[in-house]
mmCIF file of C-alpha atoms in Angstrom:
data_model
loop_
_atom_site.group_PDB
_atom_site.id
_atom_site.type_symbol
_atom_site.label_atom_id
_atom_site.label_comp_id
_atom_site.label_asym_id
_atom_site.label_seq_id
_atom_site.Cartn_x
_atom_site.Cartn_y
_atom_site.Cartn_z
ATOM 1 C CA GLY S 7 5.714 84.074 139.672
ATOM 2 C CA ILE S 8 5.871 85.519 136.806
ATOM 3 C CA GLN S 9 6.361 83.510 133.361
ATOM 4 C CA VAL S 10 8.381 83.882 129.997
ATOM 5 C CA GLU S 11 7.515 82.280 127.056
ATOM 6 C CA GLN S 12 9.294 81.573 123.930
ATOM 7 C CA SER S 13 8.710 80.513 120.453
ATOM 8 C CA PRO S 14 9.290 79.339 118.459
ATOM 9 C CA PRO S 15 10.499 75.993 120.848
ATOM 10 C CA ASP S 16 12.747 74.668 117.869
ATOM 11 C CA LEU S 17 13.887 75.909 114.966
ATOM 12 C CA ILE S 18 15.444 74.988 111.543
ATOM 13 C CA LEU S 19 17.538 76.545 109.225
ATOM 14 C CA GLN S 20 19.827 76.595 106.692
ATOM 15 C CA GLU S 21 22.701 78.819 106.092
ATOM 16 C CA GLY S 22 22.032 82.228 105.236
ATOM 17 C CA ALA S 23 18.784 82.619 106.066
ATOM 18 C CA ASN S 24 16.626 84.603 108.724
ATOM 19 C CA SER S 25 14.694 84.334 111.930
ATOM 20 C CA THR S 26 13.182 85.895 114.574
ATOM 21 C CA LEU S 27 12.890 84.508 118.353
ATOM 22 C CA ARG S 28 9.659 86.131 120.403
ATOM 23 C CA CYS S 29 10.463 86.367 124.053
ATOM 24 C CA ASN S 30 6.904 87.182 125.624
ATOM 25 C CA PHE S 31 6.713 87.602 130.002
ATOM 26 C CA SER S 32 3.873 88.285 131.576
ATOM 27 C CA ASP S 33 4.294 90.959 134.173
ATOM 28 C CA SER S 34 6.656 94.039 134.405
ATOM 29 C CA VAL S 35 10.389 93.618 134.118
ATOM 30 C CA ASN S 36 13.723 95.340 135.540
ATOM 31 C CA ASN S 37 15.083 94.016 132.696
ATOM 32 C CA LEU S 38 15.510 91.245 129.964
ATOM 33 C CA GLN S 39 18.704 89.728 128.818
ATOM 34 C CA TRP S 40 19.294 87.088 125.771
ATOM 35 C CA PHE S 41 21.427 84.259 126.271
ATOM 36 C CA HIS S 42 23.111 81.381 123.201
ATOM 37 C CA GLN S 43 23.882 78.049 125.009
ATOM 38 C CA ASN S 44 25.808 76.226 122.312
ATOM 39 C CA PRO S 45 26.175 72.561 121.201
ATOM 40 C CA TRP S 46 29.359 72.433 124.707
ATOM 41 C CA GLY S 47 26.791 74.543 126.989
ATOM 42 C CA GLN S 48 28.319 76.918 127.740
ATOM 43 C CA LEU S 49 26.542 79.600 127.556
ATOM 44 C CA ILE S 50 26.809 83.436 126.884
ATOM 45 C CA ASN S 51 25.248 86.439 127.313
ATOM 46 C CA LEU S 52 24.814 88.115 124.055
ATOM 47 C CA PHE S 53 21.971 91.820 124.635
ATOM 48 C CA TYR S 54 20.974 93.318 128.593
ATOM 49 C CA ILE S 55 18.240 95.321 126.569
ATOM 50 C CA PRO S 56 15.542 96.345 129.278
ATOM 51 C CA SER S 57 13.749 98.939 125.937
ATOM 52 C CA GLY S 58 14.607 99.963 122.421
ATOM 53 C CA THR S 59 16.920 97.967 120.134
ATOM 54 C CA LYS S 60 20.665 96.351 119.889
ATOM 55 C CA GLN S 61 22.566 95.478 116.862
ATOM 56 C CA ASN S 62 25.632 93.859 117.896
ATOM 57 C CA GLY S 63 27.007 92.458 114.303
ATOM 58 C CA ARG S 64 24.358 89.515 112.537
ATOM 59 C CA LEU S 65 22.272 89.933 115.714
ATOM 60 C CA SER S 66 20.003 92.507 116.564
ATOM 61 C CA ALA S 67 17.001 92.510 120.090
ATOM 62 C CA THR S 68 14.080 95.284 120.283
ATOM 63 C CA THR S 69 12.022 94.770 123.832
ATOM 64 C CA VAL S 70 8.625 96.918 123.958
ATOM 65 C CA ALA S 71 8.608 96.895 127.523
ATOM 66 C CA THR S 72 4.415 98.872 128.011
ATOM 67 C CA GLU S 73 4.335 95.457 125.653
ATOM 68 C CA ARG S 74 5.536 92.450 127.584
ATOM 69 C CA TYR S 75 7.109 90.912 124.416
ATOM 70 C CA SER S 76 11.371 91.299 123.219
ATOM 71 C CA LEU S 77 12.680 90.195 119.797
ATOM 72 C CA LEU S 78 15.805 88.748 119.192
ATOM 73 C CA TYR S 79 17.026 88.775 115.276
ATOM 74 C CA ILE S 80 19.294 86.893 113.048
ATOM 75 C CA SER S 81 20.360 87.949 110.288
ATOM 76 C CA SER S 82 22.519 85.849 107.602
ATOM 77 C CA SER S 83 22.861 82.446 109.741
ATOM 78 C CA GLN S 84 26.363 80.713 110.088
ATOM 79 C CA THR S 85 25.854 77.065 111.745
ATOM 80 C CA THR S 86 28.047 78.246 114.655
ATOM 81 C CA ASP S 87 24.854 79.900 115.081
ATOM 82 C CA SER S 88 23.449 77.010 116.248
ATOM 83 C CA GLY S 89 22.503 75.974 120.238
ATOM 84 C CA VAL S 90 19.708 77.336 121.632
ATOM 85 C CA TYR S 91 18.958 80.914 122.777
ATOM 86 C CA PHE S 92 17.041 81.938 126.542
ATOM 87 C CA CYS S 93 15.992 85.184 127.039
ATOM 88 C CA ALA S 94 15.517 85.402 130.606
ATOM 89 C CA VAL S 95 13.896 88.516 132.759
ATOM 90 C CA GLU S 96 15.390 90.133 136.034
ATOM 91 C CA LYS S 97 12.738 90.531 138.934
ATOM 92 C CA THR S 98 13.284 91.369 142.578
ATOM 93 C CA ASP S 99 17.148 90.442 141.829
ATOM 94 C CA LYS S 100 17.511 87.733 140.462
ATOM 95 C CA LEU S 101 17.218 86.575 136.812
ATOM 96 C CA ILE S 102 13.510 84.205 135.405
ATOM 97 C CA PHE S 103 15.121 81.776 132.288
ATOM 98 C CA GLY S 104 12.169 81.757 129.569
ATOM 99 C CA THR S 105 11.624 78.116 128.105
ATOM 100 C CA GLY S 106 14.315 78.967 125.376
ATOM 101 C CA THR S 107 14.289 78.913 121.143
ATOM 102 C CA ARG S 108 16.210 75.397 119.663
ATOM 103 C CA LEU S 109 18.442 76.270 116.888
ATOM 104 C CA GLN S 110 19.915 74.309 113.989
ATOM 105 C CA VAL S 111 21.413 75.432 111.217
ATOM 106 C CA PHE S 112 22.306 73.284 108.233
ATOM 107 C CA PRO S 113 25.147 74.294 105.249
ATOM 108 C CA SER M 9 33.275 91.232 131.528
ATOM 109 C CA ALA M 10 34.334 88.273 134.828
ATOM 110 C CA VAL M 11 35.760 85.135 134.741
ATOM 111 C CA ILE M 12 34.035 81.857 136.647
ATOM 112 C CA SER M 13 35.762 78.865 137.256
ATOM 113 C CA GLN M 14 33.474 75.688 138.347
ATOM 114 C CA LYS M 15 35.065 72.432 139.036
ATOM 115 C CA PRO M 16 33.673 69.573 138.769
ATOM 116 C CA SER M 17 33.004 69.795 135.137
ATOM 117 C CA ARG M 18 32.178 66.622 135.314
ATOM 118 C CA ASP M 19 31.464 63.331 137.939
ATOM 119 C CA ILE M 20 29.600 61.059 138.076
ATOM 120 C CA CYS M 21 28.168 59.781 141.461
ATOM 121 C CA GLN M 22 26.295 57.105 143.237
ATOM 122 C CA ARG M 23 22.613 57.066 144.778
ATOM 123 C CA GLY M 24 22.914 58.091 148.756
ATOM 124 C CA THR M 25 26.915 59.780 148.238
ATOM 125 C CA SER M 26 26.733 64.076 148.294
ATOM 126 C CA LEU M 27 28.746 66.477 145.794
ATOM 127 C CA THR M 28 30.363 69.527 146.449
ATOM 128 C CA ILE M 29 30.172 72.166 143.371
ATOM 129 C CA GLN M 30 32.865 75.213 142.954
ATOM 130 C CA CYS M 31 32.582 78.076 141.603
ATOM 131 C CA GLN M 32 35.431 80.858 141.109
ATOM 132 C CA VAL M 33 34.645 84.827 140.231
ATOM 133 C CA ASP M 34 37.854 86.117 139.304
ATOM 134 C CA SER M 35 36.194 89.642 140.697
ATOM 135 C CA GLN M 36 34.485 90.231 143.616
ATOM 136 C CA VAL M 37 30.743 90.473 142.769
ATOM 137 C CA THR M 38 27.602 90.909 145.485
ATOM 138 C CA MET M 39 25.689 88.257 144.788
ATOM 139 C CA MET M 40 26.521 84.936 143.277
ATOM 140 C CA PHE M 41 23.744 82.332 141.788
ATOM 141 C CA TRP M 42 22.918 78.828 141.758
ATOM 142 C CA TYR M 43 21.535 77.343 138.419
ATOM 143 C CA ARG M 44 20.219 73.474 137.749
ATOM 144 C CA GLN M 45 19.297 72.669 133.845
ATOM 145 C CA GLN M 46 18.366 69.802 133.215
ATOM 146 C CA PRO M 47 18.388 68.014 130.347
ATOM 147 C CA GLY M 48 16.370 69.933 127.614
ATOM 148 C CA GLN M 49 15.092 71.612 129.314
ATOM 149 C CA SER M 50 15.854 76.092 130.784
ATOM 150 C CA LEU M 51 17.337 76.758 133.736
ATOM 151 C CA THR M 52 15.440 77.181 137.001
ATOM 152 C CA LEU M 53 17.916 79.469 140.108
ATOM 153 C CA ILE M 54 18.327 77.041 142.748
ATOM 154 C CA ALA M 55 19.734 80.141 145.304
ATOM 155 C CA THR M 56 21.546 83.977 145.391
ATOM 156 C CA ALA M 57 24.685 82.932 147.649
ATOM 157 C CA ASN M 58 25.425 86.879 149.528
ATOM 158 C CA GLN M 59 28.482 86.913 151.296
ATOM 159 C CA GLY M 60 28.418 87.128 155.191
ATOM 160 C CA SER M 61 24.748 86.079 155.207
ATOM 161 C CA GLU M 62 22.563 82.987 154.107
ATOM 162 C CA ALA M 63 21.905 82.074 150.913
ATOM 163 C CA THR M 64 17.747 82.848 149.539
ATOM 164 C CA TYR M 65 16.082 79.525 147.932
ATOM 165 C CA GLU M 66 13.163 79.006 145.165
ATOM 166 C CA SER M 67 10.567 77.871 146.414
ATOM 167 C CA GLY M 68 11.397 74.066 145.752
ATOM 168 C CA PHE M 69 15.290 73.585 146.921
ATOM 169 C CA VAL M 70 15.204 73.620 150.903
ATOM 170 C CA ILE M 71 19.004 74.103 152.592
ATOM 171 C CA ASP M 72 19.412 70.753 153.622
ATOM 172 C CA LYS M 73 19.033 69.296 150.450
ATOM 173 C CA PHE M 74 21.049 72.244 149.099
ATOM 174 C CA PRO M 75 23.816 73.719 151.194
ATOM 175 C CA ILE M 76 25.912 76.839 149.545
ATOM 176 C CA SER M 77 28.625 78.336 150.965
ATOM 177 C CA ARG M 78 29.902 82.020 150.344
ATOM 178 C CA PRO M 79 32.710 82.515 152.646
ATOM 179 C CA ASN M 80 33.899 85.524 150.373
ATOM 180 C CA LEU M 81 33.564 87.390 147.619
ATOM 181 C CA THR M 82 34.113 85.687 144.270
ATOM 182 C CA PHE M 83 33.972 82.184 146.073
ATOM 183 C CA SER M 84 30.882 79.974 146.693
ATOM 184 C CA THR M 85 30.156 76.045 147.074
ATOM 185 C CA LEU M 86 26.508 74.100 145.974
ATOM 186 C CA THR M 87 26.248 71.070 147.744
ATOM 187 C CA VAL M 88 24.118 68.837 146.590
ATOM 188 C CA SER M 89 23.325 65.681 149.416
ATOM 189 C CA ASN M 90 21.615 62.457 149.542
ATOM 190 C CA MET M 91 21.983 62.033 146.016
ATOM 191 C CA SER M 92 19.299 60.439 143.620
ATOM 192 C CA PRO M 93 19.106 59.532 139.903
ATOM 193 C CA GLU M 94 16.796 62.335 139.772
ATOM 194 C CA ASP M 95 19.277 64.978 140.651
ATOM 195 C CA SER M 96 21.227 64.450 137.288
ATOM 196 C CA SER M 97 21.637 67.381 135.980
ATOM 197 C CA ILE M 98 23.101 70.449 134.676
ATOM 198 C CA TYR M 99 23.922 72.398 137.693
ATOM 199 C CA LEU M 100 25.360 76.123 136.968
ATOM 200 C CA CYS M 101 26.859 79.245 138.413
ATOM 201 C CA SER M 102 26.404 82.457 137.815
ATOM 202 C CA ALA M 103 27.183 86.302 138.881
ATOM 203 C CA ASP M 104 27.393 89.713 137.377
ATOM 204 C CA PRO M 105 30.578 91.777 138.532
ATOM 205 C CA GLY M 106 28.516 94.164 137.218
ATOM 206 C CA GLY M 107 29.323 95.769 140.899
ATOM 207 C CA ARG M 108 25.717 97.736 139.954
ATOM 208 C CA ILE M 109 22.554 96.809 142.787
ATOM 209 C CA TYR M 110 20.722 95.238 140.084
ATOM 210 C CA ILE M 111 21.399 92.432 137.983
ATOM 211 C CA GLU M 112 22.724 93.674 134.591
ATOM 212 C CA LYS M 113 24.879 91.438 132.979
ATOM 213 C CA LEU M 114 25.093 87.702 134.480
ATOM 214 C CA PHE M 115 27.988 85.613 133.102
ATOM 215 C CA PHE M 116 27.806 81.875 133.549
ATOM 216 C CA GLY M 117 30.457 79.074 134.838
ATOM 217 C CA SER M 118 30.917 76.377 132.611
ATOM 218 C CA GLY M 119 28.689 74.108 134.286
ATOM 219 C CA THR M 120 29.168 70.912 136.815
ATOM 220 C CA GLN M 121 27.479 68.295 134.667
ATOM 221 C CA LEU M 122 25.816 65.606 137.391
ATOM 222 C CA SER M 123 24.781 62.186 136.761
ATOM 223 C CA VAL M 124 23.938 60.188 139.995
ATOM 224 C CA LEU M 125 23.201 56.564 139.530
#
């Protein structure tokens, strides 16, 4: 089956710093989504981004489908950005999740 | 968007017993999905539940262990049967309310934290 790898696995930042999270996938996909799982376990959908670039406030995402990767940018990080970030790819009507990046932002 | 209510939010169960998790969506959806998240791990798809048909299980998951019901377009249940400590995980239900033939934006319930003693 399709493999979805994320890097880095862990990231520690000071408030105000910028970061880039990467998602690589091993096969062509129909679409890609980014999620944030907060420290209480709730999953929030950040982006639906099968290709191109989208921005939402301090977050933006870029997917290059032909090269099978996606990037999530977090600018001016805040402590509330802490949690785990997952990318997930859709293939044959189901969403397959990546390995995740655990982000900790300290004041 | 969609509001997905899941209950119970957590439970502690004895080995050998079963637990049924309920998932309610505030709009009609074609497909509902059940995921398992083991401690410190990513999400793994258990099965896809369509109304009026048998659930489709992923490799490594079987109907006898994880029976699923989907009686209508807004509700589903997942049962974890004959539990062992290895079943201790967070179980999440999800759905895409968009009504399209493909998945665009998946929404999740708040999860059920299951601990098996």
